[in-house]
Short mmCIF file of C-alpha atoms in Angstrom, two decimals:
data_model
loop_
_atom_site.label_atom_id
_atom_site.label_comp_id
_atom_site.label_asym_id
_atom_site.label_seq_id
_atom_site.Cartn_x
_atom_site.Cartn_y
_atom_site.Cartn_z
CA UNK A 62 -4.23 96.02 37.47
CA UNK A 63 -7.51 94.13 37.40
CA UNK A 64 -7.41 90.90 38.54
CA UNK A 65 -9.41 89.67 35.10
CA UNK A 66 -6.72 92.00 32.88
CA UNK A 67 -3.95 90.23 35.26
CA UNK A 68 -5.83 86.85 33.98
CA UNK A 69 -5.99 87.71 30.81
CA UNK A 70 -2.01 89.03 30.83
CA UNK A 71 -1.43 85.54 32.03
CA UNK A 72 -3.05 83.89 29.50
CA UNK A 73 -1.54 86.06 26.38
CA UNK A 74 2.28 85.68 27.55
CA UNK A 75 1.53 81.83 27.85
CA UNK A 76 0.09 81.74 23.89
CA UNK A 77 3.24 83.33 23.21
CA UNK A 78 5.76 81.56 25.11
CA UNK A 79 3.64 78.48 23.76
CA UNK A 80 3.99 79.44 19.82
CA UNK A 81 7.62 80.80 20.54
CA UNK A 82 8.88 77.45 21.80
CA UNK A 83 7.32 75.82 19.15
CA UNK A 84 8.70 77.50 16.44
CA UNK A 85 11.86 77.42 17.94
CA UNK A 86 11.71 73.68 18.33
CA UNK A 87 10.42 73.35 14.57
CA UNK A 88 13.51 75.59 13.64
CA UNK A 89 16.20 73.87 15.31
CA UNK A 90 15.52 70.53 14.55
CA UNK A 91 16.87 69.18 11.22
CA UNK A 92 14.15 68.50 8.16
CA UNK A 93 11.85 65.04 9.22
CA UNK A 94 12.31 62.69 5.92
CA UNK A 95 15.17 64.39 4.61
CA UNK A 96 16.70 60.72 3.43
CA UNK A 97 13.49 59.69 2.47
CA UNK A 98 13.46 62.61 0.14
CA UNK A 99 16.80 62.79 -1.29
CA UNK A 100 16.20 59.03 -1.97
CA UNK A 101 13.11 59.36 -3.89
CA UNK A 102 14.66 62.25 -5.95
CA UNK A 103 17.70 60.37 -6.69
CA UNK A 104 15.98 57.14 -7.89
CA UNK A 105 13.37 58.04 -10.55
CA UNK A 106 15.31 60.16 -13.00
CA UNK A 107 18.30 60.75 -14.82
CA UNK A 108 19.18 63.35 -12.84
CA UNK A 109 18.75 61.53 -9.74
CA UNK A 110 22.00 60.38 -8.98
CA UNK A 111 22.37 64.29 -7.75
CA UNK A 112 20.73 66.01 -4.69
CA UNK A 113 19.29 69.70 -4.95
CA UNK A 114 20.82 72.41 -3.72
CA UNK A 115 18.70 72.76 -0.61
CA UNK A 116 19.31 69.84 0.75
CA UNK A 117 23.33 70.12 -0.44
CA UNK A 118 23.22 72.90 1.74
CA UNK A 119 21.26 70.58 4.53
CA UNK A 120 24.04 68.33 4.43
CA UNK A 121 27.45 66.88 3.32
CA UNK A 122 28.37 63.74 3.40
CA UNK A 123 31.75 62.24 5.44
CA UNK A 124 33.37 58.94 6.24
CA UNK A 125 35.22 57.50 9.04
CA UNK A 126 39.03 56.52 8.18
CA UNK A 127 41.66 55.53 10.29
CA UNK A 128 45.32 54.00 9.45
CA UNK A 129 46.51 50.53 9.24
CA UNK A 130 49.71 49.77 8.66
CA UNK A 131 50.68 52.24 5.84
CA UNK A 132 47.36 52.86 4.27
CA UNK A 133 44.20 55.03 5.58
CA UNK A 134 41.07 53.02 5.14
CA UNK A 135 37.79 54.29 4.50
CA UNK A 136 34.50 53.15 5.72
CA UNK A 137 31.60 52.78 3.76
CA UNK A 138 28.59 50.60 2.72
CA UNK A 139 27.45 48.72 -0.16
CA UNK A 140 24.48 46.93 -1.40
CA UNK A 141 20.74 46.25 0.31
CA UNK A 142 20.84 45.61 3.17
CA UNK A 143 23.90 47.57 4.16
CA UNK A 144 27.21 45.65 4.23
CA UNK A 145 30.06 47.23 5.96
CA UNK A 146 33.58 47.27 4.20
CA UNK A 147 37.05 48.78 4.60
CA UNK A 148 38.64 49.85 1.66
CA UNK A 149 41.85 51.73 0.78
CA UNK A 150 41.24 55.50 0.34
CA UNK A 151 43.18 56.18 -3.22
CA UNK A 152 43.54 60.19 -4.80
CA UNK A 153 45.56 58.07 -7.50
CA UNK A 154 42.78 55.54 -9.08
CA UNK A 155 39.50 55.69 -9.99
CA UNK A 156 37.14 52.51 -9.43
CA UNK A 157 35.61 52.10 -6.50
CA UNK A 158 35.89 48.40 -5.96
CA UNK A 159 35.45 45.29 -3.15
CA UNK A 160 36.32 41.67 -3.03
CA UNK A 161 33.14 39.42 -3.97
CA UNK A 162 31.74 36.05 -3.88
CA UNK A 163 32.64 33.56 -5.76
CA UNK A 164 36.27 34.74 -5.49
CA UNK A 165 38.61 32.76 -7.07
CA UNK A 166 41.83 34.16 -5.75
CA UNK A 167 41.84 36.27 -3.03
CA UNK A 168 43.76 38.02 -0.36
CA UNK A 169 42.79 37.65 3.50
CA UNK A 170 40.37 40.60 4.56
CA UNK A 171 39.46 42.01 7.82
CA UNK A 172 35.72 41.84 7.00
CA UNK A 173 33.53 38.92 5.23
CA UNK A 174 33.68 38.90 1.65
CA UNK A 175 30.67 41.25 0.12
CA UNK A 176 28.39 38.59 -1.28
CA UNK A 177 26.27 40.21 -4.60
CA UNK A 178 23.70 37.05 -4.22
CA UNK A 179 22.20 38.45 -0.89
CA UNK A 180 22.11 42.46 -1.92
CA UNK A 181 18.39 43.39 -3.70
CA UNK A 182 20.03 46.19 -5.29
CA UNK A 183 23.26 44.65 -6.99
CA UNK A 184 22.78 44.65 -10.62
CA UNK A 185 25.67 43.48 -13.01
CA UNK A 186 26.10 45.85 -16.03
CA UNK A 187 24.63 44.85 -19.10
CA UNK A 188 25.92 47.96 -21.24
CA UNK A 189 29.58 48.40 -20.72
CA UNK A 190 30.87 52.24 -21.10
CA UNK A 191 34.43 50.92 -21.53
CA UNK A 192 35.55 48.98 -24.40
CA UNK A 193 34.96 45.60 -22.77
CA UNK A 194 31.27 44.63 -23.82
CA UNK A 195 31.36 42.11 -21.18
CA UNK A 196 32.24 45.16 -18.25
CA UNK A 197 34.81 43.06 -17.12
CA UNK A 198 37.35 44.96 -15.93
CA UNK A 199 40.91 44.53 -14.75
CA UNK A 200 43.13 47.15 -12.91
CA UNK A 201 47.44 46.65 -12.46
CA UNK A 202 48.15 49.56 -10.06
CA UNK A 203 51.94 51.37 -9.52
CA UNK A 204 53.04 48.45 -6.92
CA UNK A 205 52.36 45.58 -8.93
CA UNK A 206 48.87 44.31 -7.18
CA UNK A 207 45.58 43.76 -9.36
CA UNK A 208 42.19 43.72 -9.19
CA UNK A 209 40.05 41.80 -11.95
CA UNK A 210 36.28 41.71 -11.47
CA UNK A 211 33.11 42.60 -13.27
CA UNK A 212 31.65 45.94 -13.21
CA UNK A 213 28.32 46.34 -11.73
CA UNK A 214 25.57 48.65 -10.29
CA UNK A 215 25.01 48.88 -6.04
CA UNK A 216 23.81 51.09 -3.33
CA UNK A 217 26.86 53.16 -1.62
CA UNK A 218 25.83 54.17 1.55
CA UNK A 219 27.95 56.68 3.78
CA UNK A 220 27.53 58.96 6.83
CA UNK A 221 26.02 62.29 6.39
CA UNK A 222 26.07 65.47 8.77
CA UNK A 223 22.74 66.02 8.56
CA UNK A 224 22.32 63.20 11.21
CA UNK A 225 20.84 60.43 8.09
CA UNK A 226 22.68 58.40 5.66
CA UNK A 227 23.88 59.77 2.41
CA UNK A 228 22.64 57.24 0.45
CA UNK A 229 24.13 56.57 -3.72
CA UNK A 230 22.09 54.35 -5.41
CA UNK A 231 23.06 52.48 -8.65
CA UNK A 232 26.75 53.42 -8.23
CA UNK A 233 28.65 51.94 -10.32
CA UNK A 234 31.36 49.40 -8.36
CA UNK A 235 33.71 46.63 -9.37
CA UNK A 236 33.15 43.23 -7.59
CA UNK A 237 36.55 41.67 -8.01
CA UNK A 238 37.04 37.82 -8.29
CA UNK A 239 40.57 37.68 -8.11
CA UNK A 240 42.74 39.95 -6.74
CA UNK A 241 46.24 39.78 -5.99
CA UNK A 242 49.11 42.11 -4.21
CA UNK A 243 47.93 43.87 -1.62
CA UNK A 244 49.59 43.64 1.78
CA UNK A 245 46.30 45.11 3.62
CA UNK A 246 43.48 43.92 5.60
CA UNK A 247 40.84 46.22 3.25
CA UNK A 248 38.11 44.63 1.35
CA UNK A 249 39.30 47.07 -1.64
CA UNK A 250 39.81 50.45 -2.79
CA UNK A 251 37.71 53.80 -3.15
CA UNK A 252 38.83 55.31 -6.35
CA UNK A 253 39.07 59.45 -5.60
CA UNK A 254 40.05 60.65 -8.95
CA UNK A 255 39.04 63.07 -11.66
CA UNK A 256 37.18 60.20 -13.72
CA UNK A 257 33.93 59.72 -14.16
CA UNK A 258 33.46 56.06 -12.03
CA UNK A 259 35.21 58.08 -9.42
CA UNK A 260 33.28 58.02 -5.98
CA UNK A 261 33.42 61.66 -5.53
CA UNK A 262 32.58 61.77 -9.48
CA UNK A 263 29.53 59.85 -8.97
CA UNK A 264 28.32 62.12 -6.14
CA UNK A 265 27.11 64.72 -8.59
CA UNK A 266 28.07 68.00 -9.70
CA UNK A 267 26.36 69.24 -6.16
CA UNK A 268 29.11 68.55 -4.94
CA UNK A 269 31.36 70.59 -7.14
CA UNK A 270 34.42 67.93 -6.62
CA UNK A 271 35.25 69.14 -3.40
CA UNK A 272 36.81 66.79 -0.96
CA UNK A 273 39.10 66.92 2.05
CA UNK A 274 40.16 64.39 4.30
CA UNK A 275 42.56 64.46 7.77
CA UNK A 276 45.22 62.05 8.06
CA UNK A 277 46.21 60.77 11.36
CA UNK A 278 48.98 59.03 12.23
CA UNK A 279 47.24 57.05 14.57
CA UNK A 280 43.37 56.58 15.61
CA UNK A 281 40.52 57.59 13.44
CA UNK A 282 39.62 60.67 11.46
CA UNK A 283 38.01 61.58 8.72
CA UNK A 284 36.87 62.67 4.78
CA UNK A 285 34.22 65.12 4.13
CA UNK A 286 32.78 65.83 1.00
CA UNK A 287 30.51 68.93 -0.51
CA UNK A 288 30.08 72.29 1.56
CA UNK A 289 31.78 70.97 4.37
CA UNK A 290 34.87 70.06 2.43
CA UNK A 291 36.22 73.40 1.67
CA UNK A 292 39.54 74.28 3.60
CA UNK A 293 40.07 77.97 4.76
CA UNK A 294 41.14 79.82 7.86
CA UNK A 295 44.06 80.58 9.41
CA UNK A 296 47.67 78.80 8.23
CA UNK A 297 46.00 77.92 5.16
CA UNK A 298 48.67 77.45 1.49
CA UNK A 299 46.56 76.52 -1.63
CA UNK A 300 48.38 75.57 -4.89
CA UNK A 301 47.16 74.96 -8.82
CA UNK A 302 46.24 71.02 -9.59
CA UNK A 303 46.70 69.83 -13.05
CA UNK A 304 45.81 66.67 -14.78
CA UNK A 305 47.22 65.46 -17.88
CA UNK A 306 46.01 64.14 -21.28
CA UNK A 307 48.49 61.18 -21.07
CA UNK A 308 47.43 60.00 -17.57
CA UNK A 309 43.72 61.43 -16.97
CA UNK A 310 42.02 61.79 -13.58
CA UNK A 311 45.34 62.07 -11.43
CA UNK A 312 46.04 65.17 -8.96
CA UNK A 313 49.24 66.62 -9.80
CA UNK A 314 50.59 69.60 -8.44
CA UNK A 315 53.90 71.59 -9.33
CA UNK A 316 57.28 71.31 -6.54
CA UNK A 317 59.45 74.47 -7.22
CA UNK A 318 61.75 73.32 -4.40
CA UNK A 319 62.65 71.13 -1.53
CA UNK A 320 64.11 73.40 1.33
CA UNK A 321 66.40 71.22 3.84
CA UNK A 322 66.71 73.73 6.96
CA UNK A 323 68.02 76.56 5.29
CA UNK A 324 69.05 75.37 1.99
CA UNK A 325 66.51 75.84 -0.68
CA UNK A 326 67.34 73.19 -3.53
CA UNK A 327 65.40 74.71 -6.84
CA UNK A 328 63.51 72.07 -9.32
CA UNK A 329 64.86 75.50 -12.04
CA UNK A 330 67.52 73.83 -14.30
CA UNK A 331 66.85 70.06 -13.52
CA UNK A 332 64.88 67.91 -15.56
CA UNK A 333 62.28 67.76 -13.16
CA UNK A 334 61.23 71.44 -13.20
CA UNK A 335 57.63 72.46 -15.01
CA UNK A 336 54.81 74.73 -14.77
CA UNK A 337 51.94 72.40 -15.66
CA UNK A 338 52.74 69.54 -12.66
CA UNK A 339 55.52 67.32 -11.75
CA UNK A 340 54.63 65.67 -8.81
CA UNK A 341 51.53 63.76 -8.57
CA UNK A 342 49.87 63.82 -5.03
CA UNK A 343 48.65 60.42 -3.87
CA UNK A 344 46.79 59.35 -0.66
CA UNK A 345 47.05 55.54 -1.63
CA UNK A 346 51.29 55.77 -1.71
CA UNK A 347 52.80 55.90 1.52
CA UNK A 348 56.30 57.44 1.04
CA UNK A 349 57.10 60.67 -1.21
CA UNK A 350 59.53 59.71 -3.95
CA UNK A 351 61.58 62.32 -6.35
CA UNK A 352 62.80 61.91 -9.62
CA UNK A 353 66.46 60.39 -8.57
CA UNK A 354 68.34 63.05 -10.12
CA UNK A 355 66.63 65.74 -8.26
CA UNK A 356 66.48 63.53 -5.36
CA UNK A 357 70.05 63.52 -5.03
CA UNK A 358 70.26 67.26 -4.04
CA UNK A 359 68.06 66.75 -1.61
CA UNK A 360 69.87 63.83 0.16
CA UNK A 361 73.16 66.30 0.07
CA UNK A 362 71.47 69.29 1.64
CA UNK A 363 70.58 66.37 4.65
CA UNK A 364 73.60 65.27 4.80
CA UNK A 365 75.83 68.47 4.90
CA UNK A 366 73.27 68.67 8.21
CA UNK A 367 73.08 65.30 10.12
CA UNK A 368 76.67 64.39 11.20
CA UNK A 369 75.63 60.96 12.71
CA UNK A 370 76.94 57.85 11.77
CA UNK A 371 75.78 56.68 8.61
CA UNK A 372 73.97 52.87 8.25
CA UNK A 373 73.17 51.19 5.37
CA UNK A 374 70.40 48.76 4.95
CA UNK A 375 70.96 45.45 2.07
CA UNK A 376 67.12 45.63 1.30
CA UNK A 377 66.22 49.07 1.19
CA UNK A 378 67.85 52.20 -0.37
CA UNK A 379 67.37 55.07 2.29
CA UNK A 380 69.17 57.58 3.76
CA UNK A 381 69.42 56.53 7.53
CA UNK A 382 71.83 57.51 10.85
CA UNK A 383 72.27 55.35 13.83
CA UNK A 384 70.93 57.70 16.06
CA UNK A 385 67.94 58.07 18.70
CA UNK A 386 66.61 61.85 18.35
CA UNK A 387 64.78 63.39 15.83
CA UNK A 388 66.70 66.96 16.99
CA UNK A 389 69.66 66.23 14.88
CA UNK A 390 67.37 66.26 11.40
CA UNK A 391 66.76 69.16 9.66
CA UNK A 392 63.06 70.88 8.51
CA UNK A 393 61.87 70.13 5.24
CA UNK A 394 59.67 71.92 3.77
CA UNK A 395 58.01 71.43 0.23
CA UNK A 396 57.50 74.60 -2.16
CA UNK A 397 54.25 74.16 -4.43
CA UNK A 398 53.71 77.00 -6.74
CA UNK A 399 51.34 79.60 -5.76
CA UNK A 400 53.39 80.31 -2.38
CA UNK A 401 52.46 77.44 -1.11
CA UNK A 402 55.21 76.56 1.41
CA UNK A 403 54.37 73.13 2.90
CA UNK A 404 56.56 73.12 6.60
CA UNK A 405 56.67 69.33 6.88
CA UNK A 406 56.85 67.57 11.15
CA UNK A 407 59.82 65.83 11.41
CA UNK A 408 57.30 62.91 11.67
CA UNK A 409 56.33 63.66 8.16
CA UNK A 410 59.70 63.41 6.80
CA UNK A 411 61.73 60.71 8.96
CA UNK A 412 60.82 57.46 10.77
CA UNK A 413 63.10 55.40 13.54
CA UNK A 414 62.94 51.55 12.70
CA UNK A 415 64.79 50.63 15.90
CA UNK A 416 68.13 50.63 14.39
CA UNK A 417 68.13 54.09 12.96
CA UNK A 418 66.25 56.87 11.77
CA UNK A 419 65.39 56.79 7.64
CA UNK A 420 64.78 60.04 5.33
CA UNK A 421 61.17 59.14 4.18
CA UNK A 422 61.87 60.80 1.07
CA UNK A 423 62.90 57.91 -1.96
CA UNK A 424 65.01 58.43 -4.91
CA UNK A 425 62.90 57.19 -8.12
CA UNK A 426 59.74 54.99 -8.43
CA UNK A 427 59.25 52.12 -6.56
CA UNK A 428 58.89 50.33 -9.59
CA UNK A 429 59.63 50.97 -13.14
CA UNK A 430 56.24 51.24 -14.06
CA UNK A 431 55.13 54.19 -11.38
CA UNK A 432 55.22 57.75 -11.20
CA UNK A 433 58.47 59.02 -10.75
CA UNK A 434 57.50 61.77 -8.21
CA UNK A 435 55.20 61.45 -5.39
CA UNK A 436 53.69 63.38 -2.39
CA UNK A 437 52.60 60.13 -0.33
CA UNK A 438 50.48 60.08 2.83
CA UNK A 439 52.81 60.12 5.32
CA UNK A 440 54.06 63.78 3.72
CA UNK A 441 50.22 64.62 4.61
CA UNK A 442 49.91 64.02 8.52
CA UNK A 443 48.13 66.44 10.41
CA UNK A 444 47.39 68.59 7.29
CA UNK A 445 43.68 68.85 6.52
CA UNK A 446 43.77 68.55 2.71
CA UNK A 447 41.31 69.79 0.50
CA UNK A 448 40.75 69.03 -3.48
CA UNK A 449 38.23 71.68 -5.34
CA UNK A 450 37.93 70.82 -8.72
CA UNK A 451 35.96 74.61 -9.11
CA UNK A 452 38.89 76.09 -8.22
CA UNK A 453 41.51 73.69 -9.21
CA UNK A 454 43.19 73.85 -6.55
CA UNK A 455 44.66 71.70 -3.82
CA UNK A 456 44.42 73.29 0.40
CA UNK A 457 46.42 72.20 2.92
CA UNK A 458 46.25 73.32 6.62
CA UNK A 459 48.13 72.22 9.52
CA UNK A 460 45.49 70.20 11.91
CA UNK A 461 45.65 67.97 14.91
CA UNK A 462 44.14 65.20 12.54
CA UNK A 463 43.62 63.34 15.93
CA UNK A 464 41.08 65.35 17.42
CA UNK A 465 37.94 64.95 15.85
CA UNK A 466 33.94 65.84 16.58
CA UNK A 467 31.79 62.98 17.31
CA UNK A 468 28.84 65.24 16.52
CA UNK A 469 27.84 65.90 13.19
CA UNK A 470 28.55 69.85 12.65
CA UNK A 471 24.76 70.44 11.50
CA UNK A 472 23.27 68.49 14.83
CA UNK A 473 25.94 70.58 16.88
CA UNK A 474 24.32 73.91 14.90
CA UNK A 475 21.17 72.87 15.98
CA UNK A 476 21.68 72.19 20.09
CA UNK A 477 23.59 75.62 20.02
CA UNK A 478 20.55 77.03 18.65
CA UNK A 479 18.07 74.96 20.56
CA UNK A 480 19.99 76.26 23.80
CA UNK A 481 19.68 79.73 23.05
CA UNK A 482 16.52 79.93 22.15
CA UNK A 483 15.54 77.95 25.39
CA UNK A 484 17.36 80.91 27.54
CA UNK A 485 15.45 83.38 25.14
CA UNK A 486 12.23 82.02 26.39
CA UNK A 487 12.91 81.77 29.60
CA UNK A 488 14.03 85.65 29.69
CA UNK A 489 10.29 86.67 28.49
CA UNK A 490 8.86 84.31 31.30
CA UNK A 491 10.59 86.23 33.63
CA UNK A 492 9.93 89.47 32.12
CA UNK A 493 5.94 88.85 32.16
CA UNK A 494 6.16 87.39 35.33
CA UNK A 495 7.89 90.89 36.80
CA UNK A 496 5.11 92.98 34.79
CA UNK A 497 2.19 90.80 36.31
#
């Protein structure tokens, strides 16, 4: 070969290692002004409180949570600029709300108290959508606590895996003034429910009402929403959700039975038995609690099992054993319909207090004015649980909730990709190299 053909050789594989590595480097890196984008779109029309499908597909938006005490709190923030807050993840209400300024009776927070007067984007609503023309509002949940507050309109601002902030504006919030109840450290709740003031509601029908969210028992995890929210694989059970006319916007699924080891006790021919939902599954309730006839079984099957000494607590009504070691207690595991068999962790089902060790699972409401049957949070450990309103259905799949990835999946994507493109390149530098 010539040594002007070698030169020119040179020159071509360069123009083509050039253009390759550029493209590559165009490809791999997420869309510049993404946010900026979605933003725009979402502020100037009716429409815009929903992103397109391209960038839905872009990205999906997910929050920190972690657990504190005997609630999971999410993060998230509200108003312009960006104020942090914690607030109480809840499946079983619907408001998304925070303590505010001037607050006339308050509980203690971990954070400041959100102050509307300093946030360029917090409007109060002048045309109430709920009977109230003055949009106050006022909210008595299953334990007793309450919220009252005015409703108003305010950036929500979470974390997105597309690397940028998944940004809501004029989401409708509640900014309570007096608020009472609530042994927590939260500035308030986020509302998860079917209805329409709903956080995930007020995402958009881009994100066809899928959720999912990993509890663990200790440490921080976290809730996904959108394309990343959908829970498949291996070890996977989904069952039917239902909602019903005379309490809208709850998650209720349908227990066939409560197997204790070996002995499956059947909801068939007690009162609690349906087709259409009996048990109403609640990330906001700690415990799981069973309609006290039903209940009742249960405790038997335990106790036909567990041949420690019994010990009985003034205060509380459980069934506990003065004992040390989980190994004595039997497996529980909850049948949903659909076949899905829920094998609960001891951990799920029975807690040591020092004294003893309690069956987590209560006999009736905790008060006379909540549902009588509910799958609580602690029930939900390590699962990865996913709602899908287009499928109406309800996932579950055991997960070290624990573990989690600091990286954003899409930013992961893109350094895999980035990396073997990079070793791609470097392959054809060799090859021309060898040919010269």
């Amino acid at each position: 070969m010539s040594y002007a053909t070698r030169m020119m050789s040179v020159t071509l594989s360069l123009q083509i290692i050039t253009a390759f590595l550029f493209i590559t480097a165009t490809a791999s890196l997420p869309p510049s002004g993404f946010t900026m984008d979605l933003i725009h779109r979402r502020t100037n029309s009716s429409s815009s409180r929903r992103s397109n499908t391209y960038d839905q597909l872009r990205s999906s938006p997910y929050a920190d949570i972690f657990f504190q005490a005997s609630e999971y709190l999410m993060k998230l923030k509200i108003g312009t600029p960006p104020v942090e807050i914690d607030a109480i993840l809840d499946t079983g209400s619907e408001i998304i709300w925070t303590q505010c300024l001037p607050c006339l009776n308050c509980y203690k927070q971990r954070n400041p108290i959100f102050d509307p007067s300093k946030s360029s984007t917090y409007k109060e609503q002048l045309k109430c959508i709920t009977p109230n023309p003055s949009c106050d509002y006022t909210l008595l949940y299953g334990d007793q606590s309450y919220s009252r507050g005015s409703l108003a309109t305010e950036t929500v601002t979470i974390q997105s895996t597309s690397g940028h902030s998944y940004v809501m504006p004029e989401t409708v919030i509640g900014c309570s003034h007096n608020s009472s109840g609530f042994r927590t450290t939260a500035s308030g709740i986020v509302g998860l429910s079917w209805k329409s003031l709903s956080l995930i509601s007020q995402m958009g029908k881009n994100m066809h009402g899928a959720f999912s969210y990993c509890f663990s028992p200790e440490g921080k995890s976290k809730i996904s929403f959108g394309s990343n929210a959908i829970v498949s694989g291996n070890g996977t059970v989904s069952t039917p959700m239902f909602t019903k006319k005379e309490k809208p916007g709850f998650y209720y699924l349908n227990l066939d039975a409560v197997s204790v080891g070996e002995a499956r006790v059947e909801t068939l021919g007690t009162p609690f038995h349906a087709v259409d939902g009996n048990i109403l599954i609640d990330s906001g309730t700690t415990l799981t609690y069973l309609p006290a006839s039903y209940c009742s079984l249960v405790r038997e099957s335990v106790e036909k099992v567990v041949t420690a000494e019994r010990v009985t607590f003034s205060d509380i009504d459980k069934l506990c054993y003065k004992t040390n070691t989980m190994d004595i207690f039997p497996v529980i595991t909850m049948h949903f319909s659909g076949g899905a068999d829920l094998v609960l962790d001891k951990n799920n089902t029975y807690m040591a207090n020092g004294q003893a060790i309690c069956l987590m699972i209560m006999c009736g409401p905790v008060t006379p004015i909540a549902e009588k049957a509910v799958f609580g949070n602690r029930a939900q450990n390590n699962f990865l649980v996913g709602y899908d309103h287009s499928s109406l259905q309800v996932s579950f799949k055991p997960t070290d909730c624990g573990v989690t990835q600091d990286m954003p999946r899409d930013s992961t994507s893109a350094a895999s990709f980035l990396q073997l493109n990079i070793k791609f390149v470097l392959f054809i530098v060799v090859l021309s190299l060898i040919r010269l």
